[in-house]
Tab-separated table of C-alpha atoms and ligand atoms in Angstrom:
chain	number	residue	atom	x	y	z
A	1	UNK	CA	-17.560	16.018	-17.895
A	2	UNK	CA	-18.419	12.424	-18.456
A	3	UNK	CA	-17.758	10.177	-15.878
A	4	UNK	CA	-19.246	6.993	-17.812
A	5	UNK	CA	-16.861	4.223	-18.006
A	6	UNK	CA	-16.375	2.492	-21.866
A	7	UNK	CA	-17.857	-0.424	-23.466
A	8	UNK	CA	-14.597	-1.442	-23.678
A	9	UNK	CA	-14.108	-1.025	-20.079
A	10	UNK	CA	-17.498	-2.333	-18.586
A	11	UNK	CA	-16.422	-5.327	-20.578
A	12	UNK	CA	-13.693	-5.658	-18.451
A	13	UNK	CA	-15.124	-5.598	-15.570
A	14	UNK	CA	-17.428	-7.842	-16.145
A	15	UNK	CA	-14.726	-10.580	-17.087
A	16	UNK	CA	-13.141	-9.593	-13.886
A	17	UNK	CA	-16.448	-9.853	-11.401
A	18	UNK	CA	-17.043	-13.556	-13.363
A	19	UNK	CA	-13.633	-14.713	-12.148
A	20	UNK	CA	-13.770	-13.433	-8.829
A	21	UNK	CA	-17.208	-14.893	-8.704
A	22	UNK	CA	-15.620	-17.881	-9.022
A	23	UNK	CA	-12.606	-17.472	-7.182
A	24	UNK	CA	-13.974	-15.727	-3.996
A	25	UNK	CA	-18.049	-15.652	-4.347
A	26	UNK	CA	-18.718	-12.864	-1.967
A	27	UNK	CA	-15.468	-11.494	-1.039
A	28	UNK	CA	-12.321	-12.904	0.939
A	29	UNK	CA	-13.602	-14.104	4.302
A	30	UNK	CA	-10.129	-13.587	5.643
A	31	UNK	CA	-7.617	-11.184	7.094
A	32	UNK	CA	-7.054	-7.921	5.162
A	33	UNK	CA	-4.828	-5.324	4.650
A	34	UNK	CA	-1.443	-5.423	6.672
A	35	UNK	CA	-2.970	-7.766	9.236
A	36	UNK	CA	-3.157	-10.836	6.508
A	37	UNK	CA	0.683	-10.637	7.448
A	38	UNK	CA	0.242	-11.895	10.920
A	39	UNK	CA	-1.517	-15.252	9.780
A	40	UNK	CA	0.617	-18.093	7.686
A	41	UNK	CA	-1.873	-20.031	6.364
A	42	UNK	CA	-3.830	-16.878	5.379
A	43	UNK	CA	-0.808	-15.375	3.593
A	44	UNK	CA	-0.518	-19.099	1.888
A	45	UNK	CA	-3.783	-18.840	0.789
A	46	UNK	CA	-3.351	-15.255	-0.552
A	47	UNK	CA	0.035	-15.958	-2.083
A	48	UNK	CA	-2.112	-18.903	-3.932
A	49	UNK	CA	-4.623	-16.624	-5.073
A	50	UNK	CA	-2.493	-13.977	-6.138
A	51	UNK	CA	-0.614	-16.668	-8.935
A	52	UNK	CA	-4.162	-17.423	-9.745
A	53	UNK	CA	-4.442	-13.886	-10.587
A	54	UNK	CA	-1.019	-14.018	-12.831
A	55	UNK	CA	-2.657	-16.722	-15.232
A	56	UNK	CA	-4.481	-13.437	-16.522
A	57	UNK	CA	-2.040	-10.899	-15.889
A	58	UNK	CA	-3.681	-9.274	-13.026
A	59	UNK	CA	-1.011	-8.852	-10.820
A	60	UNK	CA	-0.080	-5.535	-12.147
A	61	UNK	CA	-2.497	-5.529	-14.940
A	62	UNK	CA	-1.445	-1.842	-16.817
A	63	UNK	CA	2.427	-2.707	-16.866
A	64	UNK	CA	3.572	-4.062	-20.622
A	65	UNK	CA	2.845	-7.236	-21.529
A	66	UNK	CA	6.396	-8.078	-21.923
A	67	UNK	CA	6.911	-7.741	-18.532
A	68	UNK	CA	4.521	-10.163	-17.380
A	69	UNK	CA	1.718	-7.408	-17.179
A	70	UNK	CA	-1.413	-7.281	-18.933
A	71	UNK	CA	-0.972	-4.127	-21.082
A	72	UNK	CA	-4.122	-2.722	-19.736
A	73	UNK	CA	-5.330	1.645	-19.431
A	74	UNK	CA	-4.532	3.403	-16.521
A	75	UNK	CA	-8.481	3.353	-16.265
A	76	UNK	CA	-9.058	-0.215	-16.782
A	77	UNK	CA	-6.684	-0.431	-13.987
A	78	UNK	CA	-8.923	1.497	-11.821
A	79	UNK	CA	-11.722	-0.723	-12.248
A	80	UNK	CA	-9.754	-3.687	-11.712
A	81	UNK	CA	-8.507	-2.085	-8.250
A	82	UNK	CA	-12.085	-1.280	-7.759
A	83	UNK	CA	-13.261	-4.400	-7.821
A	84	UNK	CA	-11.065	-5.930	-6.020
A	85	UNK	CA	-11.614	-4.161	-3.069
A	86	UNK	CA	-15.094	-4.390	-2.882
A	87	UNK	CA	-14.590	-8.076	-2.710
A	88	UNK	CA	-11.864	-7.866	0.047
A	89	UNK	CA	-9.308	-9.571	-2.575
A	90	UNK	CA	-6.164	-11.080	-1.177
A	91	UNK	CA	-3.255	-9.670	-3.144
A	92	UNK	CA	0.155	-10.264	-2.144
A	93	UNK	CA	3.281	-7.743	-2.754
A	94	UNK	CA	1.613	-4.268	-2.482
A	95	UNK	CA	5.204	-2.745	-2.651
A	96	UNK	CA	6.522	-5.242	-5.192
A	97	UNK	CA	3.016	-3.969	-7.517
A	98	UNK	CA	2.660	-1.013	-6.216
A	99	UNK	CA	6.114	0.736	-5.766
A	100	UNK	CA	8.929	-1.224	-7.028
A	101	UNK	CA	7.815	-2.303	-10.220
A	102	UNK	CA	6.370	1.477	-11.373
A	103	UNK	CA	9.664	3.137	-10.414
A	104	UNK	CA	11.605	0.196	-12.338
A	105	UNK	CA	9.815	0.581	-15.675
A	106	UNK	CA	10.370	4.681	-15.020
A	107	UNK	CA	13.677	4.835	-13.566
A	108	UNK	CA	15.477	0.915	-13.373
A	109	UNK	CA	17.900	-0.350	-16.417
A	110	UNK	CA	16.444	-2.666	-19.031
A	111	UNK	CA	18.783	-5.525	-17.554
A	112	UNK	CA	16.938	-4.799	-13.703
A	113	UNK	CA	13.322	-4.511	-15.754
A	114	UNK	CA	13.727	-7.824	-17.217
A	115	UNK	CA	15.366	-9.527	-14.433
A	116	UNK	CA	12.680	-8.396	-11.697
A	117	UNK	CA	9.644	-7.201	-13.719
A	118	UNK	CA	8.594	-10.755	-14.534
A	119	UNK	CA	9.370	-12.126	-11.253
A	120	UNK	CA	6.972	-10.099	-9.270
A	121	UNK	CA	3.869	-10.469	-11.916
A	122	UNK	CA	4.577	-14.329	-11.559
A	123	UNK	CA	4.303	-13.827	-7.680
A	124	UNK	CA	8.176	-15.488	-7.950
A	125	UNK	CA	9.167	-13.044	-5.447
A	126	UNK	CA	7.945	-10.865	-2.521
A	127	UNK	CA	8.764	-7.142	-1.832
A	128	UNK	CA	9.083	-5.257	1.436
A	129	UNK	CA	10.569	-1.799	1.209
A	130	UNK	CA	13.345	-0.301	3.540
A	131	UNK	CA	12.923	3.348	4.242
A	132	UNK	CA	12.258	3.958	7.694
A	133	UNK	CA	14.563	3.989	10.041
A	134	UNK	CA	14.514	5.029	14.081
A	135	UNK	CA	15.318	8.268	13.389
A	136	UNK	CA	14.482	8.947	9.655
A	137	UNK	CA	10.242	8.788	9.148
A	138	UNK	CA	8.904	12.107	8.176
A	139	UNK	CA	12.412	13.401	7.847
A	140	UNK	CA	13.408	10.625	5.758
A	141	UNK	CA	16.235	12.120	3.492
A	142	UNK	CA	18.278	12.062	7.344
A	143	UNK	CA	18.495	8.391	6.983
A	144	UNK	CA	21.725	7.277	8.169
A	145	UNK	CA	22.301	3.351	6.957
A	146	UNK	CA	25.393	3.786	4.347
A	147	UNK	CA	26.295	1.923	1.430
A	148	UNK	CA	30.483	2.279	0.662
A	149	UNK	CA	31.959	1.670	-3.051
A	150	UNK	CA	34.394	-2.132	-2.680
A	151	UNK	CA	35.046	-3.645	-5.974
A	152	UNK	CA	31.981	-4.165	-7.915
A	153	UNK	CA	29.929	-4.304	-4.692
A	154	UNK	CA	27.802	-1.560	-2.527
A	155	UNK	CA	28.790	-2.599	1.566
A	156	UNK	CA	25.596	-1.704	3.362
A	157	UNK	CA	25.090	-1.049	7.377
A	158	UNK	CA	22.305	0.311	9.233
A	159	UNK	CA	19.049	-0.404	10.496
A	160	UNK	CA	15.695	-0.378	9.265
A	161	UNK	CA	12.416	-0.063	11.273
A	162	UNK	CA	8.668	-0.788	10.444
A	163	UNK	CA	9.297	-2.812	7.451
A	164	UNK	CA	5.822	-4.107	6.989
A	165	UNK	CA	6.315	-7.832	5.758
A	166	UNK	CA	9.826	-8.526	5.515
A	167	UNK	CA	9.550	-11.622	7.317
A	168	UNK	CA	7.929	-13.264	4.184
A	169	UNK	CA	10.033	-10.913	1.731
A	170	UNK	CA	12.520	-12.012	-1.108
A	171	UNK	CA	13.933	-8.598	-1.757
A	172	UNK	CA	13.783	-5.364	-0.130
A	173	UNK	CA	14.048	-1.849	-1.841
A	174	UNK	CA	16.623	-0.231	0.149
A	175	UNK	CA	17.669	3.427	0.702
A	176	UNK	CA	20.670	4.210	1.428
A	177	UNK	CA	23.248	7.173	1.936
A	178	UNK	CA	25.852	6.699	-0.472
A	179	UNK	CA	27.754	10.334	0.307
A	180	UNK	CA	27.914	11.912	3.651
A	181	UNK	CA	29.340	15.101	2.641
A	182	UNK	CA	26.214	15.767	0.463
A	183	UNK	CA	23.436	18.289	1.423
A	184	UNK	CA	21.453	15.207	2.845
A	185	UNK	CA	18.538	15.313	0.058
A	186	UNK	CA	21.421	14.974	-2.899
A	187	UNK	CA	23.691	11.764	-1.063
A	188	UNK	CA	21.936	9.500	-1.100
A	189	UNK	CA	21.153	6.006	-3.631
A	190	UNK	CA	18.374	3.140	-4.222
A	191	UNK	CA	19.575	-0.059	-4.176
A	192	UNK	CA	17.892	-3.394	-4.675
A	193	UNK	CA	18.518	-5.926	-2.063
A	194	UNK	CA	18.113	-9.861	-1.925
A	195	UNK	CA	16.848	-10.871	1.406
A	196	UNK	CA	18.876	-13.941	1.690
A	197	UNK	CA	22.189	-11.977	1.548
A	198	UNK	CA	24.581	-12.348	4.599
A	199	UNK	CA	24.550	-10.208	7.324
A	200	UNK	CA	20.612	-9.515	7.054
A	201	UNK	CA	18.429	-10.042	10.394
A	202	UNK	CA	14.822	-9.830	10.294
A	203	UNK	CA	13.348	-9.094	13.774
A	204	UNK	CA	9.731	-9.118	14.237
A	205	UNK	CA	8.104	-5.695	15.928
A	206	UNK	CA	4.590	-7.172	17.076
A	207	UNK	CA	1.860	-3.873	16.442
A	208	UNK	CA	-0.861	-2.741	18.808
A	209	UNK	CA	-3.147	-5.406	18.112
A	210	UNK	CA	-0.329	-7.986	18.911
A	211	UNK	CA	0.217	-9.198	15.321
A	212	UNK	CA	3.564	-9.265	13.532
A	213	UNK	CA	3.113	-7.054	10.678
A	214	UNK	CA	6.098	-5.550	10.573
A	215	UNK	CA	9.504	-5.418	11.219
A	216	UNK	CA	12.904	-4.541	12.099
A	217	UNK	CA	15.852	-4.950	9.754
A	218	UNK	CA	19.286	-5.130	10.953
A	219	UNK	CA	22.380	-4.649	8.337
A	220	UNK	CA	25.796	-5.229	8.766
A	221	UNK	CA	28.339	-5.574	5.679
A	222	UNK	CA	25.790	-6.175	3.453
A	223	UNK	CA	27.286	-6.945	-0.129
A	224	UNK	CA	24.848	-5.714	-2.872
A	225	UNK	CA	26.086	-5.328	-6.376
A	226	UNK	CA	26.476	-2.190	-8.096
A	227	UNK	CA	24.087	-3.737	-10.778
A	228	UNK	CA	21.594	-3.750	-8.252
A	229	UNK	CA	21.564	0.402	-8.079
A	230	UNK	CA	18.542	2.280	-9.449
A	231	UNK	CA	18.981	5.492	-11.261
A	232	UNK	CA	22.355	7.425	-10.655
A	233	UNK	CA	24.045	6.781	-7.390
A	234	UNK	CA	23.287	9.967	-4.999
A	235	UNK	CA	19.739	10.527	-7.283
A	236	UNK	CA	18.169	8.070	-4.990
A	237	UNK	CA	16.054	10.951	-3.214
A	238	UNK	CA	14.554	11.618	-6.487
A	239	UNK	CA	13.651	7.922	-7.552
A	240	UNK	CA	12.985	7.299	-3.982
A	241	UNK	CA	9.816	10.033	-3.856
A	242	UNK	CA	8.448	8.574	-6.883
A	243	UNK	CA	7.882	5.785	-5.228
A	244	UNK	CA	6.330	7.476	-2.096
A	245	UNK	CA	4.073	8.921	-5.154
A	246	UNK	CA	2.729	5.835	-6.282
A	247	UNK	CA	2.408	3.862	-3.109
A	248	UNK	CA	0.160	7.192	-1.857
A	249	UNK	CA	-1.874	7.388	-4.786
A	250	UNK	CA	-3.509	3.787	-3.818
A	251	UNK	CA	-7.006	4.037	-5.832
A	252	UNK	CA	-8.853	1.276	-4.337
A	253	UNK	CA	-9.040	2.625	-1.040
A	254	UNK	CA	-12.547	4.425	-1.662
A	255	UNK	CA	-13.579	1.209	-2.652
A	256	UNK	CA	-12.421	-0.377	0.720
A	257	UNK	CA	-14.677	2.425	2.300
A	258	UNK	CA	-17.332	1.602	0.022
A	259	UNK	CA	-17.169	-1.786	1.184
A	260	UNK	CA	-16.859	-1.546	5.196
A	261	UNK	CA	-19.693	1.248	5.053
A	262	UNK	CA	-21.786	-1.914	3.656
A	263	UNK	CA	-21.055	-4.498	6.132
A	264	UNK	CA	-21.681	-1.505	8.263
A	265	UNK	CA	-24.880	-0.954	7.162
A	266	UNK	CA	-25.792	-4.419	6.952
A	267	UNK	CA	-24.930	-5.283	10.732
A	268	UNK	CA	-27.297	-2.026	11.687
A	269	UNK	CA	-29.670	-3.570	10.084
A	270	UNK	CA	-29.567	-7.169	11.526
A	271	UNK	CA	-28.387	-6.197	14.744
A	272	UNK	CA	-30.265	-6.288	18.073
A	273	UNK	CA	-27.575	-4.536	19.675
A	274	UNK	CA	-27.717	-1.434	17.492
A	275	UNK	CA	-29.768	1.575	18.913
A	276	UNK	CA	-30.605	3.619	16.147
A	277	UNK	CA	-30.273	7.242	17.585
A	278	UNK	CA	-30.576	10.490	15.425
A	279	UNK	CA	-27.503	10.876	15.714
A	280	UNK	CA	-25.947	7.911	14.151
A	281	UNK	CA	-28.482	8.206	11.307
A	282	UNK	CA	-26.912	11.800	11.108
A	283	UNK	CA	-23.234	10.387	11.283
A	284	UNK	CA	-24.098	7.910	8.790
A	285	UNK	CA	-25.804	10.481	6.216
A	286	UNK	CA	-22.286	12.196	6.630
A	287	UNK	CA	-19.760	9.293	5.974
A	288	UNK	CA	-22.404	8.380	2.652
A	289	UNK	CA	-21.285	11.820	1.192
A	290	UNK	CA	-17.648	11.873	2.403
A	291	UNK	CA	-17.385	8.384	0.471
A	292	UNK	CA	-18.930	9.852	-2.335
A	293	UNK	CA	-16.920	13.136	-1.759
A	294	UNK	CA	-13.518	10.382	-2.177
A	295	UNK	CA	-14.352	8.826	-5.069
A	296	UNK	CA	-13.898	11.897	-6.795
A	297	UNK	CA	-10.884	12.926	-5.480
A	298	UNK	CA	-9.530	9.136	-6.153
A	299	UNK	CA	-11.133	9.279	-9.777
A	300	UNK	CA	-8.740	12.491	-10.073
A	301	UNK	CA	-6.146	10.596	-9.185
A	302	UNK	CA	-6.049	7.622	-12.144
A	303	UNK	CA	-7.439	10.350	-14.764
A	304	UNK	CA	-4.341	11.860	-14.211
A	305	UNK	CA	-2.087	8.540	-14.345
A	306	UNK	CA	-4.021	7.812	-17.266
A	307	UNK	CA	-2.820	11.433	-18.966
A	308	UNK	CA	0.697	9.799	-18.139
A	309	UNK	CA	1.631	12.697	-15.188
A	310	UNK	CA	2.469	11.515	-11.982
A	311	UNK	CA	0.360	12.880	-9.215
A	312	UNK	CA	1.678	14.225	-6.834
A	313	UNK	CA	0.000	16.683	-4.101
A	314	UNK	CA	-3.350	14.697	-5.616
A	315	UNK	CA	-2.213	11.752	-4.429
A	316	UNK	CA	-1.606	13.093	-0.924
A	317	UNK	CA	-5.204	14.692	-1.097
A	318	UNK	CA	-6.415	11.196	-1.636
A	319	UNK	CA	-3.987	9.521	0.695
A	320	UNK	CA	-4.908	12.124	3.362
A	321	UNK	CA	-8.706	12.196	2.405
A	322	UNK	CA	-8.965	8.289	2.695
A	323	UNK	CA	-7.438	7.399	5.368
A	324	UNK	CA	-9.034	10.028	7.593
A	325	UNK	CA	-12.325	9.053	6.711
A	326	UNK	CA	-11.155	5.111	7.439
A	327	UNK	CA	-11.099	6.366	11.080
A	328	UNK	CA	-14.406	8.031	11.317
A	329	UNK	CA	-15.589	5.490	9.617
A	330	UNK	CA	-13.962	3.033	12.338
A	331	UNK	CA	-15.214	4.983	15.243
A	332	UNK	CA	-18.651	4.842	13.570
A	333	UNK	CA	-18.552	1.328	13.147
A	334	UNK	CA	-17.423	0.445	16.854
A	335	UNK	CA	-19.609	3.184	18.747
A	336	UNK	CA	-22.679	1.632	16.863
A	337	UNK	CA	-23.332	-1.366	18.718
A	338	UNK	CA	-22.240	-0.407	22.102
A	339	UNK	CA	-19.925	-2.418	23.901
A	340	UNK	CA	-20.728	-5.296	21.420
A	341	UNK	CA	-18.987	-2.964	19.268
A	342	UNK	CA	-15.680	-3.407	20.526
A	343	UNK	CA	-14.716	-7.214	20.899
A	344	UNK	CA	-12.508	-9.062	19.101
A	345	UNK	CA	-13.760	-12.380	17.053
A	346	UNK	CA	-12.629	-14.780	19.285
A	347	UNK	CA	-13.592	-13.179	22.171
A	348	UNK	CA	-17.610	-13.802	21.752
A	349	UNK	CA	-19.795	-14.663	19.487
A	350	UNK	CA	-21.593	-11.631	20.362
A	351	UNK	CA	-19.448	-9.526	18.175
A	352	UNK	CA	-21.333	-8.298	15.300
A	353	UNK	CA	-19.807	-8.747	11.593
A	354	UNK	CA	-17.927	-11.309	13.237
A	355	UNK	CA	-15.456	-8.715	15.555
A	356	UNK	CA	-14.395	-7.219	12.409
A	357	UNK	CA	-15.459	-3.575	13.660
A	358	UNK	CA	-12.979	-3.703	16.536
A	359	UNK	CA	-9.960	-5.186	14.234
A	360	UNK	CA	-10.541	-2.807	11.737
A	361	UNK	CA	-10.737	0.020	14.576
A	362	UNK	CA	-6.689	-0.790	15.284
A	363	UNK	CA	-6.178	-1.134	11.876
A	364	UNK	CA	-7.619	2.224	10.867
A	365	UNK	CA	-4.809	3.942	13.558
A	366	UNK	CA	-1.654	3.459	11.301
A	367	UNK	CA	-3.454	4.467	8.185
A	368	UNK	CA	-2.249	8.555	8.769
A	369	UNK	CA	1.135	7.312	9.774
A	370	UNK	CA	2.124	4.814	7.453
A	371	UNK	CA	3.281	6.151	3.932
A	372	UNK	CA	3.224	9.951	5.481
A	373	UNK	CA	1.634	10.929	8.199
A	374	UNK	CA	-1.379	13.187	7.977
A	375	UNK	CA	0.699	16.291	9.342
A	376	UNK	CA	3.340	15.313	6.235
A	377	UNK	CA	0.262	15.181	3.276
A	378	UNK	CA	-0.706	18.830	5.012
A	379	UNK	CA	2.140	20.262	4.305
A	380	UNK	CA	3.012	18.586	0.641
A	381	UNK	CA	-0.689	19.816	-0.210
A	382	UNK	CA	0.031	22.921	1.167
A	383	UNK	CA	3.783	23.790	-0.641
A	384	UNK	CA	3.182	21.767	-3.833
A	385	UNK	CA	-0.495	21.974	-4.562
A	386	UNK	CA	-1.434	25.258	-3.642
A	387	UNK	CA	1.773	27.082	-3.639
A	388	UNK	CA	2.365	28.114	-0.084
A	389	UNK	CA	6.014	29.215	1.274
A	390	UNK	CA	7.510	26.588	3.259
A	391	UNK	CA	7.566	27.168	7.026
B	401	FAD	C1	1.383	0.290	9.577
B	401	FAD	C2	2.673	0.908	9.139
B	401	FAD	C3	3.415	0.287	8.163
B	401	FAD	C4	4.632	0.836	7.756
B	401	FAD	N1	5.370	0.170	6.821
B	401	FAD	C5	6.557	0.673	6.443
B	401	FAD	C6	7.375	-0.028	5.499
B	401	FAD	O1	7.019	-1.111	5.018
B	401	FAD	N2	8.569	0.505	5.181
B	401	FAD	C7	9.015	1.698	5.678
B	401	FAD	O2	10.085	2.130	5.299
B	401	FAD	N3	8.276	2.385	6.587
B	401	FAD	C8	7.068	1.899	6.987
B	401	FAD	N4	6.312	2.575	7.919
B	401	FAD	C9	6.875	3.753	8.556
B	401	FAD	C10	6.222	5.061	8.156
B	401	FAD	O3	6.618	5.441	6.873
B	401	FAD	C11	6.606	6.095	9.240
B	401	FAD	O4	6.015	5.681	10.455
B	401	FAD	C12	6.141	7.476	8.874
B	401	FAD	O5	6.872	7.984	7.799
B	401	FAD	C13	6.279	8.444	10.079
B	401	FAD	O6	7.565	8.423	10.598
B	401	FAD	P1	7.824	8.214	12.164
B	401	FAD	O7	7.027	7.034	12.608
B	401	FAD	O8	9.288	8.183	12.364
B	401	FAD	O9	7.189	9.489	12.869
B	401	FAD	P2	7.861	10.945	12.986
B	401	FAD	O10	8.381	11.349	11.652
B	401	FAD	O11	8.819	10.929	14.114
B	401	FAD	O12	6.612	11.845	13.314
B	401	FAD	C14	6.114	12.012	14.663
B	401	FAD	C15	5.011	13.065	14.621
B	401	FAD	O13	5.552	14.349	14.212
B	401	FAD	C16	4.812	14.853	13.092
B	401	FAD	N5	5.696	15.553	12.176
B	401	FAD	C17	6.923	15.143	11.765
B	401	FAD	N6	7.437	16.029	10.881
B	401	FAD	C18	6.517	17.012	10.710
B	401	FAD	C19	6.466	18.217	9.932
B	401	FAD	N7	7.475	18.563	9.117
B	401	FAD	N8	5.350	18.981	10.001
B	401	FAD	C20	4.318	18.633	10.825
B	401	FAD	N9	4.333	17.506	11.612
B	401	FAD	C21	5.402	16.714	11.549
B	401	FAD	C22	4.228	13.629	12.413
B	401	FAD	O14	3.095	13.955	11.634
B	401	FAD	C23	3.906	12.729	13.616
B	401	FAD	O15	2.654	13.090	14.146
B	401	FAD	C24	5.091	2.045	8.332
B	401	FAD	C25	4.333	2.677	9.324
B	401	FAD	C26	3.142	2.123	9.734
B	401	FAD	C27	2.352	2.818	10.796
């Protein structure tokens, strides 16, 4: 077992720490996460950034080089997500990166590679993906929007619910059912669709913190081209879970951890709110393992990506793992201090790290829900990974 990093790759990420150095000295001082959404000239600044990040290739820095990429290793890519989120980085297009684009080069057409590929490493156009609906979450494959066969076009109606950032999104990857008579895992089709096409409403669905993160999508006679299907029409359950398999995986949120434990620390320490009972220094000795505990299970996670396999039941480990410990780590971070604890930045100055404990609180709650709830990586863990009937 040798958990060193390469030459090669310490080279790396020492080119990368240089530029961010430069680019954001500390770390982003700004929104993060899903609630960068909520604030325009944040999300102008991040979209700026992120085509900063292109001039390198860093947008999606392991896809191929032809398609706008930087041809880097699966491991290189780890460091680069790594670093990144220690420094709170701004990126732009998580599903465009993070979901479309894998499940293109794996599943799309050459003609769909090399018209959206390029386009989403040159920050060109934004991503939001439509799976959700009101009554299709966990359960997604009974998701009821339908796509009919006219001419060379797909007609599309339904609704969509939750989709994070489609009020800044160019194109949305869509599922759809495509045959009704199917077993409901086997009818149904992705199918890549241009925001701008007639008969597409966007309606904002304001989240618990009162921010507009995400949305509601409304469809009606939607005209997408055939051309714009992935994979076989019916297959989409299959290319559609892929997806779910990538966006889970999501390496750099250890180093997210890694990073709020800091500021945690560092607002104990110059806080004259904090009361230092043995019992936070106890809760705090725990979260310092757990972390470490994650970054091995997220280190399992690329080493397989970088053997070429997909994980799968890994990734929901991690997913599950993470985004637990993002809570305790929350309720840590707000019980600390007290009341002080829990105000928002503009409410007082009082706040320590600025109010970021309390925002990070509510944005810690949709962490087991989004992508799969908690229950959901249970039972994928349990059937997949360790072989257990289903119930
Ligand atoms: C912040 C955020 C962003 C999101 N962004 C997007 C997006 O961009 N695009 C998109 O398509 N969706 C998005 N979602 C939706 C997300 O994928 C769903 O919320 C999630 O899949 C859960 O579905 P649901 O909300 O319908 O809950 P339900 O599926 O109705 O679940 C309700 C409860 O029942 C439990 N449960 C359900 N089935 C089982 C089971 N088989 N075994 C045990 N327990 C079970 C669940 O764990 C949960 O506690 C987002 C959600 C959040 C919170």
């Amino acid at each position: 077992m040798d958990f060193r990093f390469t030459a090669q790759e310490e080279t790396f990420r020492a080119t990368l720490r240089a530029f961010l150095d430069q680019e954001l000295g500390e770390g982003w001082s700004g929104h993060s996460g899903d609630t960068l959404f909520a604030f325009e000239d944040e999300w102008l600044e991040a979209v700026a950034f992120t085509r900063r990040l292109a001039r390198h290739g860093w947008v999606a820095p392991h896809w191929p080089v032809e398609y706008g990429g930087a041809g880097l290793t699966v491991m290189e890519q780890l460091i680069f997500n790594e670093e990144m989120a220690l420094r709170n980085a701004p990126v732009v297009n998580g599903p465009g990166i993070g979901m479309v684009g894998p499940t293109l080069i794996l599943h799309g057409s050459e003609e769909q590679k090399r018209r959206f590929l390029p386009r989403i490493t040159a920050v060109d156009e934004i991503w939001c993906q439509g799976y959700s609906e009101p009554g299709a979450g966990s359960d997604l494959a009974s998701l009821q929007t339908h796509a009919v066969r006219d001419g060379d076009d797909y007609v599309v109606n339904g609704q969509k619910i939750w989709t994070t950032n489609a009020h800044h999104a160019d194109w949305m990857v869509l599922l759809v059912r495509t045959d009704p008579d199917a077993p409901k895992h086997r009818g149904i089709s992705m199918l890549l669709v241009d925001m701008r096409t007639p008969g597409i409403t966007v309606h904002p669905l304001p989240n618990m913190a009162g921010l507009h993160t995400f949305n509601q999508v409304f469809l009606d006679n939607v005209r997408v081209p055939r051309t714009h299907l992935v994979g076989e029409e019916n297959h989409g359950w299959y290319v559609g879970v892929t997806l779910l398999d990538f966006e889970r995986s999501n390496i750099g949120a250890n180093a997210r951890l890694r990073r709020e434990f800091g500021r945690l620390l560092a607002a104990l320490r110059d806080s004259p709110y904090q009361n230092m009972r043995t019992s936070l220094r106890a809760q705090l000795a725990d979260l310092a393992i757990a972390i470490e505990a994650g970054r091995t299970i997220a280190y399992r996670v690329a080493f397989l990506q970088s053997q070429g396999k997909i994980p799968n039941y890994e990734a929901s480990m991690s997913k599950l793992f993470h985004s637990e410990l993002a809570q305790r780590l929350a309720n840590v971070c707000v019980q600390a201090f007290g009341l002080a604890g829990q105000v928002l930045p503009e409410t007082t100055w009082h706040a320590p790290a600025g109010g970021r404990f309390c925002l990070e609180y509510m944005e810690s709650v949709p962490a087991t829900i989004a992508a799969g709830t908690s229950e959901v990586q249970r039972n994928v863990i349990a059937t997949r990974g360790l072989g257990l009937p289903r119930a």
